[in-house]
Amino acid sequence: MDIGILGGGQLARMLALAGLPLGLRCRSLDPAPDAVAGHAGELVVGAYDDPEALRRLVQGVRLVTFEFENVPLAATDWLAEHVVVAPTPQALAIGQDRLREKQLFEALGMAVAPHRAADSRERLHAAVAAVGTPCIVKTRRLGYDGRGQVRLGAAATPADVDAAWNALDPAGGGGLIVEQFVPFDRELSVLAARSRTGEVAVYPLVENEHHGGILRRSRAPAPAVPAAAVRQAEQFVRAVLAHLDYAGVLAIELFLRGETLLANEMAPRVHNSGHWTIEGSVCSQFENHLRAVLGLPLGSTAMAGGGVATMVNLIGALPARPDLLALPGLHLHAYGKAPRPGRKLGHATVVGGDRDEVDRVAARAAALPAAAPDGWGFGA
Ligand code: AMP
């Protein structure tokens, strides 16, 4: 067994799949007995902070990595004492906390949305007053796919601020952050891999579209981004990787407003906005993550398959398999997860040489009706 992964969802499944051709095997730890990484590698079922489960995870592995950043501190502390952990617990600690991320980005010279931290109801009122409305109140920790966020409009009242405090239940820990609403033109992400040896490879910039806080579509290379912003994003991700002495794939989400880039957050792991790299890049983010954490030479991040890629997420319910596979050039990734509203069940990637044509096929995939619930047989 080569690599242990904390988490057994689709990211761990795709890491395990990427490892197989290299002769690398992965073992995941997940509390759910039906965690889908078990389809592609070994699965240990247990809580992330259960020492016995962690012991079974690390048994005979060369190192442990993560498919999500919200790992309990008890788990990272235990792991760091027993095995090599990559990326480092320091990178994870920053990636867990929206405030520390913004502080790091600013320290490295990157613009971020004006923001204030708030760890009490009173401080939340003061933070909203200082930042101004419209703004977004977010939990500093444990937010994902738009959860743990409340938007306050330009006309928000003190009662709305109270309601935000109540809704986000910060008693659960970590506190809140208030961010000024950025009227961005586009959302982008930059993904890069850094090997233990210090070698860095940066993927072409990605454009992302979210609805309801969930990523729906990614396109690479992001069309028509000013050259200066492309250069800045690459320099910035290189600076973050070097600063953290990072090993693995790192994703940074960005807002583009006019010619100006702002950094929103980072994910110290493989990322949904990099799924297109499986077919769209010479070496995928998953393979490069494995190469990076093991200190192996990195693969090329150049575009493959014609030079243009579009990925659409399949959320809540999957279209029928024959309908998807009838679309020319479509690559299907169904994760084998039980359907549930808002759940990422799969994605489809289209690659080619013509941006409009690639987007058209991807749009047809995204617009397909859901299959009958028993059409896939994944726990429906
Ligand atoms: P996050 O969890 O920070 O990635 O937020 C989810 C989505 O909410 C982002 O992808 C943006 O579409 C939107 N969002 C987050 N923060 C801001 C902000 N400060 N201003 C405008 N939109 C935001």
mmCIF file of C-alpha atoms and ligand atoms in Angstrom:
data_model
loop_
_atom_site.group_PDB
_atom_site.id
_atom_site.type_symbol
_atom_site.label_atom_id
_atom_site.label_comp_id
_atom_site.label_asym_id
_atom_site.label_seq_id
_atom_site.Cartn_x
_atom_site.Cartn_y
_atom_site.Cartn_z
ATOM 1 C CA MET A 1 0.000 0.000 0.000
ATOM 2 C CA ASP A 2 1.461 3.325 -1.026
ATOM 3 C CA ILE A 3 -0.775 6.228 -0.064
ATOM 4 C CA GLY A 4 -3.362 6.814 2.641
ATOM 5 C CA ILE A 5 -6.128 9.328 1.966
ATOM 6 C CA LEU A 6 -8.250 11.003 4.596
ATOM 7 C CA GLY A 7 -11.701 10.976 3.011
ATOM 8 C CA GLY A 8 -13.256 8.474 0.641
ATOM 9 C CA GLY A 9 -15.388 10.549 -1.736
ATOM 10 C CA GLN A 10 -15.007 11.127 -5.454
ATOM 11 C CA LEU A 11 -11.729 13.018 -5.108
ATOM 12 C CA ALA A 12 -10.135 10.080 -3.307
ATOM 13 C CA ARG A 13 -11.683 7.745 -5.879
ATOM 14 C CA MET A 14 -10.123 9.691 -8.758
ATOM 15 C CA LEU A 15 -6.767 9.839 -6.922
ATOM 16 C CA ALA A 16 -6.873 6.074 -6.486
ATOM 17 C CA LEU A 17 -7.797 5.590 -10.153
ATOM 18 C CA ALA A 18 -4.894 7.824 -11.231
ATOM 19 C CA GLY A 19 -2.515 5.812 -9.093
ATOM 20 C CA LEU A 20 -3.315 2.427 -10.604
ATOM 21 C CA PRO A 21 -1.449 2.856 -13.951
ATOM 22 C CA LEU A 22 1.615 4.070 -12.011
ATOM 23 C CA GLY A 23 1.517 0.942 -9.884
ATOM 24 C CA LEU A 24 0.432 2.964 -6.861
ATOM 25 C CA ARG A 25 -2.332 1.845 -4.559
ATOM 26 C CA CYS A 26 -4.401 4.021 -2.259
ATOM 27 C CA ARG A 27 -6.280 3.324 0.948
ATOM 28 C CA SER A 28 -8.973 5.751 2.125
ATOM 29 C CA LEU A 29 -10.489 6.414 5.523
ATOM 30 C CA ASP A 30 -14.139 7.486 5.588
ATOM 31 C CA PRO A 31 -16.962 7.166 8.116
ATOM 32 C CA ALA A 32 -19.390 5.973 5.417
ATOM 33 C CA PRO A 33 -19.315 2.246 4.582
ATOM 34 C CA ASP A 34 -20.424 3.048 1.010
ATOM 35 C CA ALA A 35 -17.709 5.701 0.448
ATOM 36 C CA VAL A 36 -16.967 5.519 -3.272
ATOM 37 C CA ALA A 37 -13.164 5.516 -3.041
ATOM 38 C CA GLY A 38 -13.683 1.902 -2.000
ATOM 39 C CA HIS A 39 -14.470 1.131 -5.657
ATOM 40 C CA ALA A 40 -10.925 1.965 -6.717
ATOM 41 C CA GLY A 41 -8.849 1.130 -3.664
ATOM 42 C CA GLU A 42 -8.965 -0.084 -0.112
ATOM 43 C CA LEU A 43 -11.428 1.520 2.304
ATOM 44 C CA VAL A 44 -11.156 1.757 6.076
ATOM 45 C CA VAL A 45 -14.511 2.652 7.611
ATOM 46 C CA GLY A 46 -14.206 4.762 10.740
ATOM 47 C CA ALA A 47 -14.311 8.243 12.251
ATOM 48 C CA TYR A 48 -11.486 10.620 11.286
ATOM 49 C CA ASP A 49 -10.491 11.066 14.916
ATOM 50 C CA ASP A 50 -10.671 7.386 15.855
ATOM 51 C CA PRO A 51 -7.073 6.319 16.657
ATOM 52 C CA GLU A 52 -7.798 2.708 15.758
ATOM 53 C CA ALA A 53 -9.154 3.709 12.324
ATOM 54 C CA LEU A 54 -6.163 6.037 11.787
ATOM 55 C CA ARG A 55 -3.796 3.227 12.737
ATOM 56 C CA ARG A 56 -5.375 1.007 10.086
ATOM 57 C CA LEU A 57 -5.134 3.823 7.529
ATOM 58 C CA VAL A 58 -1.395 4.370 7.999
ATOM 59 C CA GLN A 59 -0.461 0.668 8.234
ATOM 60 C CA GLY A 60 2.309 0.199 5.664
ATOM 61 C CA VAL A 61 1.648 3.412 3.686
ATOM 62 C CA ARG A 62 4.443 5.755 2.583
ATOM 63 C CA LEU A 63 2.464 8.886 3.393
ATOM 64 C CA VAL A 64 -0.994 10.259 4.036
ATOM 65 C CA THR A 65 -2.775 12.938 2.025
ATOM 66 C CA PHE A 66 -6.257 14.473 2.068
ATOM 67 C CA GLU A 67 -9.249 14.855 -0.190
ATOM 68 C CA PHE A 68 -10.754 17.639 1.934
ATOM 69 C CA GLU A 69 -9.344 20.283 4.223
ATOM 70 C CA ASN A 70 -11.827 20.151 7.078
ATOM 71 C CA VAL A 71 -9.947 17.402 8.819
ATOM 72 C CA PRO A 72 -10.312 17.309 12.603
ATOM 73 C CA LEU A 73 -7.185 18.661 14.295
ATOM 74 C CA ALA A 74 -7.014 15.544 16.447
ATOM 75 C CA ALA A 75 -6.540 13.523 13.256
ATOM 76 C CA THR A 76 -3.792 15.703 11.765
ATOM 77 C CA ASP A 77 -1.940 15.823 15.088
ATOM 78 C CA TRP A 78 -2.048 12.047 15.409
ATOM 79 C CA LEU A 79 -1.045 11.533 11.774
ATOM 80 C CA ALA A 80 1.855 13.992 11.906
ATOM 81 C CA GLU A 81 3.336 11.976 14.772
ATOM 82 C CA HIS A 82 3.095 8.658 12.950
ATOM 83 C CA VAL A 83 3.583 9.225 9.239
ATOM 84 C CA VAL A 84 4.602 11.748 6.576
ATOM 85 C CA VAL A 85 1.657 14.046 5.861
ATOM 86 C CA ALA A 86 1.404 15.964 2.572
ATOM 87 C CA PRO A 87 0.489 18.715 2.169
ATOM 88 C CA THR A 88 1.717 19.750 5.594
ATOM 89 C CA PRO A 89 -0.646 20.285 8.533
ATOM 90 C CA GLN A 90 0.328 23.974 8.336
ATOM 91 C CA ALA A 91 -1.107 24.260 4.804
ATOM 92 C CA LEU A 92 -4.216 22.417 5.962
ATOM 93 C CA ALA A 93 -4.634 24.694 8.978
ATOM 94 C CA ILE A 94 -4.576 27.749 6.703
ATOM 95 C CA GLY A 95 -6.877 26.087 4.156
ATOM 96 C CA GLN A 96 -9.386 25.391 6.925
ATOM 97 C CA ASP A 97 -9.744 29.017 7.892
ATOM 98 C CA ARG A 98 -11.022 31.720 5.541
ATOM 99 C CA LEU A 99 -9.450 34.462 7.665
ATOM 100 C CA ARG A 100 -5.974 32.936 7.708
ATOM 101 C CA GLU A 101 -6.200 32.334 3.959
ATOM 102 C CA LYS A 102 -6.937 35.996 3.327
ATOM 103 C CA GLN A 103 -4.130 37.059 5.656
ATOM 104 C CA LEU A 104 -1.690 34.841 3.747
ATOM 105 C CA PHE A 105 -2.890 36.112 0.357
ATOM 106 C CA GLU A 106 -2.494 39.728 1.440
ATOM 107 C CA ALA A 107 0.936 39.050 2.898
ATOM 108 C CA LEU A 108 1.961 37.697 -0.508
ATOM 109 C CA GLY A 109 0.709 40.851 -2.225
ATOM 110 C CA MET A 110 -2.606 39.593 -3.577
ATOM 111 C CA ALA A 111 -5.796 41.673 -3.338
ATOM 112 C CA VAL A 112 -8.711 40.184 -1.374
ATOM 113 C CA ALA A 113 -12.237 41.415 -0.605
ATOM 114 C CA PRO A 114 -12.338 43.859 2.334
ATOM 115 C CA HIS A 115 -13.265 41.744 5.350
ATOM 116 C CA ARG A 116 -13.538 41.553 9.157
ATOM 117 C CA ALA A 117 -13.626 38.622 11.545
ATOM 118 C CA ALA A 118 -16.439 38.359 14.128
ATOM 119 C CA ASP A 119 -16.644 35.945 17.029
ATOM 120 C CA SER A 120 -19.695 37.333 18.827
ATOM 121 C CA ARG A 121 -23.085 38.749 17.917
ATOM 122 C CA GLU A 122 -21.922 42.260 18.864
ATOM 123 C CA ARG A 123 -18.752 41.950 16.811
ATOM 124 C CA LEU A 124 -20.786 40.725 13.851
ATOM 125 C CA HIS A 125 -22.865 43.920 13.944
ATOM 126 C CA ALA A 126 -19.640 45.959 14.137
ATOM 127 C CA ALA A 127 -18.026 43.954 11.312
ATOM 128 C CA VAL A 128 -21.026 44.424 9.001
ATOM 129 C CA ALA A 129 -21.000 48.147 9.764
ATOM 130 C CA ALA A 130 -17.266 48.356 9.024
ATOM 131 C CA VAL A 131 -17.352 46.304 5.806
ATOM 132 C CA GLY A 132 -20.643 47.771 4.558
ATOM 133 C CA THR A 133 -23.459 46.129 2.638
ATOM 134 C CA PRO A 134 -23.954 44.238 0.425
ATOM 135 C CA CYS A 135 -21.723 41.668 2.077
ATOM 136 C CA ILE A 136 -21.435 37.948 2.704
ATOM 137 C CA VAL A 137 -21.219 36.460 6.185
ATOM 138 C CA LYS A 138 -19.370 33.144 6.178
ATOM 139 C CA THR A 139 -18.264 30.672 8.794
ATOM 140 C CA ARG A 140 -14.476 30.832 8.989
ATOM 141 C CA ARG A 141 -14.382 27.036 9.014
ATOM 142 C CA LEU A 142 -16.288 24.074 7.594
ATOM 143 C CA GLY A 143 -18.065 25.873 4.758
ATOM 144 C CA TYR A 144 -18.353 24.195 1.367
ATOM 145 C CA ASP A 145 -20.542 24.338 -1.730
ATOM 146 C CA GLY A 146 -22.096 27.597 -0.509
ATOM 147 C CA ARG A 147 -23.021 26.193 2.904
ATOM 148 C CA GLY A 148 -22.163 28.235 5.942
ATOM 149 C CA GLN A 149 -22.881 31.530 4.178
ATOM 150 C CA VAL A 150 -25.527 34.235 4.433
ATOM 151 C CA ARG A 151 -25.774 37.156 2.029
ATOM 152 C CA LEU A 152 -26.804 40.540 3.373
ATOM 153 C CA GLY A 153 -28.229 42.883 0.759
ATOM 154 C CA ALA A 154 -27.681 46.612 0.503
ATOM 155 C CA ALA A 155 -30.801 47.205 2.620
ATOM 156 C CA ALA A 156 -29.976 44.679 5.369
ATOM 157 C CA THR A 157 -31.253 45.638 8.838
ATOM 158 C CA PRO A 158 -29.835 44.830 12.298
ATOM 159 C CA ALA A 159 -32.483 42.091 12.466
ATOM 160 C CA ASP A 160 -30.982 40.548 9.321
ATOM 161 C CA VAL A 161 -27.555 40.587 10.966
ATOM 162 C CA ASP A 162 -29.037 38.844 14.020
ATOM 163 C CA ALA A 163 -30.671 36.283 11.743
ATOM 164 C CA ALA A 164 -27.304 35.652 10.036
ATOM 165 C CA TRP A 165 -25.678 35.103 13.418
ATOM 166 C CA ASN A 166 -28.427 32.674 14.436
ATOM 167 C CA ALA A 167 -28.390 30.818 11.107
ATOM 168 C CA LEU A 168 -24.635 30.249 11.073
ATOM 169 C CA ASP A 169 -24.594 29.008 14.654
ATOM 170 C CA PRO A 170 -21.034 30.014 15.379
ATOM 171 C CA ALA A 171 -21.294 28.431 18.804
ATOM 172 C CA GLY A 172 -20.188 25.360 16.826
ATOM 173 C CA GLY A 173 -16.729 26.929 16.702
ATOM 174 C CA GLY A 174 -14.382 29.004 14.618
ATOM 175 C CA GLY A 175 -16.251 32.315 14.363
ATOM 176 C CA LEU A 176 -17.410 34.184 11.294
ATOM 177 C CA ILE A 177 -15.931 36.407 8.624
ATOM 178 C CA VAL A 178 -17.757 39.242 6.900
ATOM 179 C CA GLU A 179 -16.641 39.917 3.339
ATOM 180 C CA GLN A 180 -17.615 42.809 1.142
ATOM 181 C CA PHE A 181 -19.632 41.583 -1.830
ATOM 182 C CA VAL A 182 -17.347 41.626 -4.868
ATOM 183 C CA PRO A 183 -19.261 42.500 -8.058
ATOM 184 C CA PHE A 184 -16.935 40.309 -10.073
ATOM 185 C CA ASP A 185 -17.210 39.745 -13.805
ATOM 186 C CA ARG A 186 -15.959 36.176 -13.715
ATOM 187 C CA GLU A 187 -14.732 33.500 -11.346
ATOM 188 C CA LEU A 188 -11.445 31.792 -12.085
ATOM 189 C CA SER A 189 -9.231 29.231 -10.443
ATOM 190 C CA VAL A 190 -5.584 28.460 -10.733
ATOM 191 C CA LEU A 191 -4.323 24.952 -9.995
ATOM 192 C CA ALA A 192 -0.731 23.945 -9.613
ATOM 193 C CA ALA A 193 1.324 21.051 -8.362
ATOM 194 C CA ARG A 194 4.514 21.323 -6.330
ATOM 195 C CA SER A 195 6.651 18.265 -5.818
ATOM 196 C CA ARG A 196 8.526 17.542 -2.592
ATOM 197 C CA THR A 197 11.611 18.314 -4.680
ATOM 198 C CA GLY A 198 10.422 21.909 -5.245
ATOM 199 C CA GLU A 199 9.454 21.410 -8.901
ATOM 200 C CA VAL A 200 6.294 23.354 -9.815
ATOM 201 C CA ALA A 201 3.824 22.876 -12.684
ATOM 202 C CA VAL A 202 0.915 25.282 -13.189
ATOM 203 C CA TYR A 203 -2.247 24.402 -15.137
ATOM 204 C CA PRO A 204 -3.842 26.885 -17.538
ATOM 205 C CA LEU A 205 -6.266 29.237 -15.788
ATOM 206 C CA VAL A 206 -9.829 27.884 -15.415
ATOM 207 C CA GLU A 207 -13.109 29.809 -15.616
ATOM 208 C CA ASN A 208 -15.810 28.586 -13.225
ATOM 209 C CA GLU A 209 -19.547 29.141 -13.009
ATOM 210 C CA HIS A 210 -21.472 28.516 -9.794
ATOM 211 C CA HIS A 211 -25.201 28.399 -9.094
ATOM 212 C CA GLY A 212 -26.488 28.160 -5.564
ATOM 213 C CA GLY A 213 -22.892 28.081 -4.348
ATOM 214 C CA ILE A 214 -22.169 24.852 -6.276
ATOM 215 C CA LEU A 215 -19.760 24.642 -9.206
ATOM 216 C CA ARG A 216 -21.674 23.867 -12.423
ATOM 217 C CA ARG A 217 -19.203 24.421 -15.251
ATOM 218 C CA SER A 218 -15.452 24.841 -15.674
ATOM 219 C CA ARG A 219 -13.746 25.869 -18.889
ATOM 220 C CA ALA A 220 -10.055 25.745 -19.658
ATOM 221 C CA PRO A 221 -8.085 27.629 -20.678
ATOM 222 C CA ALA A 222 -10.302 30.446 -19.308
ATOM 223 C CA PRO A 223 -11.249 32.375 -22.458
ATOM 224 C CA ALA A 224 -10.158 35.985 -23.018
ATOM 225 C CA VAL A 225 -8.492 36.733 -19.681
ATOM 226 C CA PRO A 226 -6.146 39.758 -19.862
ATOM 227 C CA ALA A 227 -2.553 38.525 -20.213
ATOM 228 C CA ALA A 228 -1.467 40.461 -17.116
ATOM 229 C CA ALA A 229 -4.084 38.641 -14.986
ATOM 230 C CA VAL A 230 -2.962 35.264 -16.346
ATOM 231 C CA ARG A 231 0.640 36.077 -15.395
ATOM 232 C CA GLN A 232 -0.389 37.389 -11.986
ATOM 233 C CA ALA A 233 -2.393 34.251 -11.164
ATOM 234 C CA GLU A 234 0.572 32.052 -12.039
ATOM 235 C CA GLN A 235 3.037 34.144 -10.044
ATOM 236 C CA PHE A 236 0.630 34.168 -7.110
ATOM 237 C CA VAL A 237 0.110 30.412 -6.958
ATOM 238 C CA ARG A 238 3.877 29.930 -7.213
ATOM 239 C CA ALA A 239 4.356 32.322 -4.297
ATOM 240 C CA VAL A 240 1.809 30.469 -2.119
ATOM 241 C CA LEU A 241 3.361 27.074 -2.950
ATOM 242 C CA ALA A 242 6.860 28.307 -2.118
ATOM 243 C CA HIS A 243 5.748 30.069 1.067
ATOM 244 C CA LEU A 244 4.082 26.929 2.408
ATOM 245 C CA ASP A 245 6.904 24.625 1.201
ATOM 246 C CA TYR A 246 3.957 22.800 -0.276
ATOM 247 C CA ALA A 247 3.757 19.259 -1.653
ATOM 248 C CA GLY A 248 0.742 18.271 -3.752
ATOM 249 C CA VAL A 249 -1.875 20.040 -5.836
ATOM 250 C CA LEU A 250 -3.176 23.401 -4.636
ATOM 251 C CA ALA A 251 -6.223 25.218 -6.036
ATOM 252 C CA ILE A 252 -6.856 28.919 -5.526
ATOM 253 C CA GLU A 253 -10.223 30.482 -6.371
ATOM 254 C CA LEU A 254 -10.091 33.981 -7.805
ATOM 255 C CA PHE A 255 -12.463 36.756 -8.815
ATOM 256 C CA LEU A 256 -11.764 38.791 -11.947
ATOM 257 C CA ARG A 257 -13.171 42.307 -12.005
ATOM 258 C CA GLY A 258 -12.136 44.278 -15.051
ATOM 259 C CA GLU A 259 -8.394 43.704 -15.184
ATOM 260 C CA THR A 260 -8.114 43.153 -11.429
ATOM 261 C CA LEU A 261 -7.712 39.781 -9.729
ATOM 262 C CA LEU A 262 -8.812 39.133 -6.153
ATOM 263 C CA ALA A 263 -8.127 35.892 -4.295
ATOM 264 C CA ASN A 264 -11.133 34.283 -2.595
ATOM 265 C CA GLU A 265 -9.983 31.027 -1.052
ATOM 266 C CA MET A 266 -7.640 28.102 -1.470
ATOM 267 C CA ALA A 267 -8.108 24.351 -1.369
ATOM 268 C CA PRO A 268 -4.990 22.430 -0.300
ATOM 269 C CA ARG A 269 -5.958 19.427 -2.423
ATOM 270 C CA VAL A 270 -7.222 18.346 -5.811
ATOM 271 C CA HIS A 271 -10.247 20.422 -6.776
ATOM 272 C CA ASN A 272 -13.513 20.153 -8.674
ATOM 273 C CA SER A 273 -12.405 22.925 -11.034
ATOM 274 C CA GLY A 274 -9.535 20.650 -12.128
ATOM 275 C CA HIS A 275 -11.538 17.565 -13.079
ATOM 276 C CA TRP A 276 -11.240 18.464 -16.763
ATOM 277 C CA THR A 277 -7.488 17.787 -16.496
ATOM 278 C CA ILE A 278 -8.159 14.023 -16.654
ATOM 279 C CA GLU A 279 -8.765 14.275 -20.401
ATOM 280 C CA GLY A 280 -7.832 17.907 -21.028
ATOM 281 C CA SER A 281 -4.232 17.858 -19.788
ATOM 282 C CA VAL A 282 -1.187 15.788 -20.598
ATOM 283 C CA CYS A 283 -1.071 14.844 -16.884
ATOM 284 C CA SER A 284 -4.164 15.169 -14.695
ATOM 285 C CA GLN A 285 -4.343 16.964 -11.354
ATOM 286 C CA PHE A 286 -4.867 13.577 -9.707
ATOM 287 C CA GLU A 287 -1.749 11.990 -11.167
ATOM 288 C CA ASN A 288 0.261 15.133 -10.508
ATOM 289 C CA HIS A 289 -0.905 15.196 -6.894
ATOM 290 C CA LEU A 290 0.376 11.648 -6.415
ATOM 291 C CA ARG A 291 3.635 12.450 -8.195
ATOM 292 C CA ALA A 292 4.058 15.620 -6.121
ATOM 293 C CA VAL A 293 3.482 14.115 -2.674
ATOM 294 C CA LEU A 294 5.839 11.234 -3.513
ATOM 295 C CA GLY A 295 8.575 13.553 -4.834
ATOM 296 C CA LEU A 296 8.360 12.088 -8.335
ATOM 297 C CA PRO A 297 8.916 14.172 -11.497
ATOM 298 C CA LEU A 298 5.754 16.128 -12.318
ATOM 299 C CA GLY A 299 3.800 15.548 -15.517
ATOM 300 C CA SER A 300 3.145 18.232 -18.100
ATOM 301 C CA THR A 301 0.236 20.582 -17.377
ATOM 302 C CA ALA A 302 -0.079 21.493 -21.065
ATOM 303 C CA MET A 303 -3.504 21.119 -22.689
ATOM 304 C CA ALA A 304 -4.144 17.848 -24.504
ATOM 305 C CA GLY A 305 -6.929 16.616 -26.725
ATOM 306 C CA GLY A 306 -7.206 19.660 -28.976
ATOM 307 C CA GLY A 307 -6.469 22.492 -26.586
ATOM 308 C CA VAL A 308 -9.902 23.305 -25.126
ATOM 309 C CA ALA A 309 -11.843 21.587 -22.337
ATOM 310 C CA THR A 310 -15.213 22.077 -20.657
ATOM 311 C CA MET A 311 -16.455 20.185 -17.617
ATOM 312 C CA VAL A 312 -20.007 20.147 -16.298
ATOM 313 C CA ASN A 313 -20.976 18.712 -12.939
ATOM 314 C CA LEU A 314 -23.854 16.230 -12.748
ATOM 315 C CA ILE A 315 -25.704 17.207 -9.602
ATOM 316 C CA GLY A 316 -28.601 15.664 -7.685
ATOM 317 C CA ALA A 317 -29.588 13.098 -10.326
ATOM 318 C CA LEU A 318 -27.743 11.569 -13.271
ATOM 319 C CA PRO A 319 -29.047 11.597 -16.825
ATOM 320 C CA ALA A 320 -29.409 8.167 -18.425
ATOM 321 C CA ARG A 321 -26.043 6.640 -19.301
ATOM 322 C CA PRO A 322 -26.916 6.041 -22.996
ATOM 323 C CA ASP A 323 -28.017 9.670 -23.389
ATOM 324 C CA LEU A 324 -24.700 10.908 -22.014
ATOM 325 C CA LEU A 325 -22.601 8.483 -24.008
ATOM 326 C CA ALA A 326 -24.427 9.412 -27.234
ATOM 327 C CA LEU A 327 -22.866 12.877 -27.069
ATOM 328 C CA PRO A 328 -19.803 13.053 -29.342
ATOM 329 C CA GLY A 329 -16.483 13.154 -27.521
ATOM 330 C CA LEU A 330 -18.014 13.247 -24.051
ATOM 331 C CA HIS A 331 -16.058 11.654 -21.208
ATOM 332 C CA LEU A 332 -18.297 10.454 -18.397
ATOM 333 C CA HIS A 333 -17.299 10.144 -14.763
ATOM 334 C CA ALA A 334 -20.104 8.738 -12.608
ATOM 335 C CA TYR A 335 -18.945 8.476 -9.041
ATOM 336 C CA GLY A 336 -21.243 5.672 -7.905
ATOM 337 C CA LYS A 337 -22.867 7.791 -5.198
ATOM 338 C CA ALA A 338 -26.495 7.502 -4.119
ATOM 339 C CA PRO A 339 -28.563 10.371 -5.565
ATOM 340 C CA ARG A 340 -29.511 13.228 -3.254
ATOM 341 C CA PRO A 341 -30.561 16.807 -4.072
ATOM 342 C CA GLY A 342 -27.542 19.058 -4.465
ATOM 343 C CA ARG A 343 -25.076 16.154 -4.323
ATOM 344 C CA LYS A 344 -22.256 15.915 -6.870
ATOM 345 C CA LEU A 345 -22.887 12.531 -8.514
ATOM 346 C CA GLY A 346 -20.566 12.802 -11.472
ATOM 347 C CA HIS A 347 -19.118 15.054 -14.110
ATOM 348 C CA ALA A 348 -18.704 15.089 -17.864
ATOM 349 C CA THR A 349 -15.765 16.544 -19.753
ATOM 350 C CA VAL A 350 -15.627 17.465 -23.415
ATOM 351 C CA VAL A 351 -12.310 18.248 -25.086
ATOM 352 C CA GLY A 352 -11.604 19.473 -28.584
ATOM 353 C CA GLY A 353 -10.154 22.202 -30.717
ATOM 354 C CA ASP A 354 -13.177 24.463 -31.039
ATOM 355 C CA ARG A 355 -14.351 26.377 -27.964
ATOM 356 C CA ASP A 356 -17.953 26.859 -29.183
ATOM 357 C CA GLU A 357 -18.390 23.257 -30.247
ATOM 358 C CA VAL A 358 -16.942 21.904 -26.988
ATOM 359 C CA ASP A 359 -19.229 24.193 -24.982
ATOM 360 C CA ARG A 360 -22.244 23.143 -27.050
ATOM 361 C CA VAL A 361 -21.735 19.443 -26.353
ATOM 362 C CA ALA A 362 -21.125 20.100 -22.655
ATOM 363 C CA ALA A 363 -24.311 22.193 -22.492
ATOM 364 C CA ARG A 364 -26.284 19.331 -24.023
ATOM 365 C CA ALA A 365 -24.947 17.009 -21.296
ATOM 366 C CA ALA A 366 -25.894 19.483 -18.568
ATOM 367 C CA ALA A 367 -29.413 19.873 -19.987
ATOM 368 C CA LEU A 368 -30.275 16.161 -20.210
ATOM 369 C CA PRO A 369 -33.230 15.058 -18.074
ATOM 370 C CA ALA A 370 -32.616 12.843 -15.055
ATOM 371 C CA ALA A 371 -32.733 9.097 -15.633
ATOM 372 C CA ALA A 372 -35.283 6.972 -13.817
ATOM 373 C CA PRO A 373 -34.041 6.620 -10.213
ATOM 374 C CA ASP A 374 -33.249 2.935 -10.682
ATOM 375 C CA GLY A 375 -31.487 3.591 -13.998
ATOM 376 C CA TRP A 376 -28.030 3.486 -12.463
ATOM 377 C CA GLY A 377 -28.423 1.112 -9.567
ATOM 378 C CA PHE A 378 -26.380 3.255 -7.180
ATOM 379 C CA GLY A 379 -28.430 2.928 -4.041
ATOM 380 C CA ALA A 380 -31.487 4.625 -5.536
HETATM 381 P P1 AMP B 1 -16.830 30.301 -1.361
HETATM 382 O O1 AMP B 1 -17.337 29.226 -0.451
HETATM 383 O O2 AMP B 1 -16.061 31.377 -0.679
HETATM 384 O O3 AMP B 1 -16.104 29.741 -2.562
HETATM 385 O O4 AMP B 1 -18.138 30.995 -1.949
HETATM 386 C C1 AMP B 1 -19.022 30.335 -2.832
HETATM 387 C C2 AMP B 1 -19.414 31.272 -3.962
HETATM 388 O O5 AMP B 1 -20.067 32.430 -3.429
HETATM 389 C C3 AMP B 1 -18.230 31.815 -4.736
HETATM 390 O O6 AMP B 1 -17.810 30.914 -5.717
HETATM 391 C C4 AMP B 1 -18.806 33.098 -5.300
HETATM 392 O O7 AMP B 1 -19.660 32.802 -6.401
HETATM 393 C C5 AMP B 1 -19.678 33.592 -4.175
HETATM 394 N N1 AMP B 1 -18.909 34.502 -3.299
HETATM 395 C C6 AMP B 1 -18.132 34.156 -2.261
HETATM 396 N N2 AMP B 1 -17.566 35.237 -1.676
HETATM 397 C C7 AMP B 1 -17.980 36.302 -2.387
HETATM 398 C C8 AMP B 1 -17.751 37.717 -2.290
HETATM 399 N N3 AMP B 1 -16.985 38.245 -1.323
HETATM 400 N N4 AMP B 1 -18.366 38.515 -3.189
HETATM 401 C C9 AMP B 1 -19.169 38.001 -4.159
HETATM 402 N N5 AMP B 1 -19.431 36.686 -4.287
HETATM 403 C C10 AMP B 1 -18.855 35.835 -3.429
#
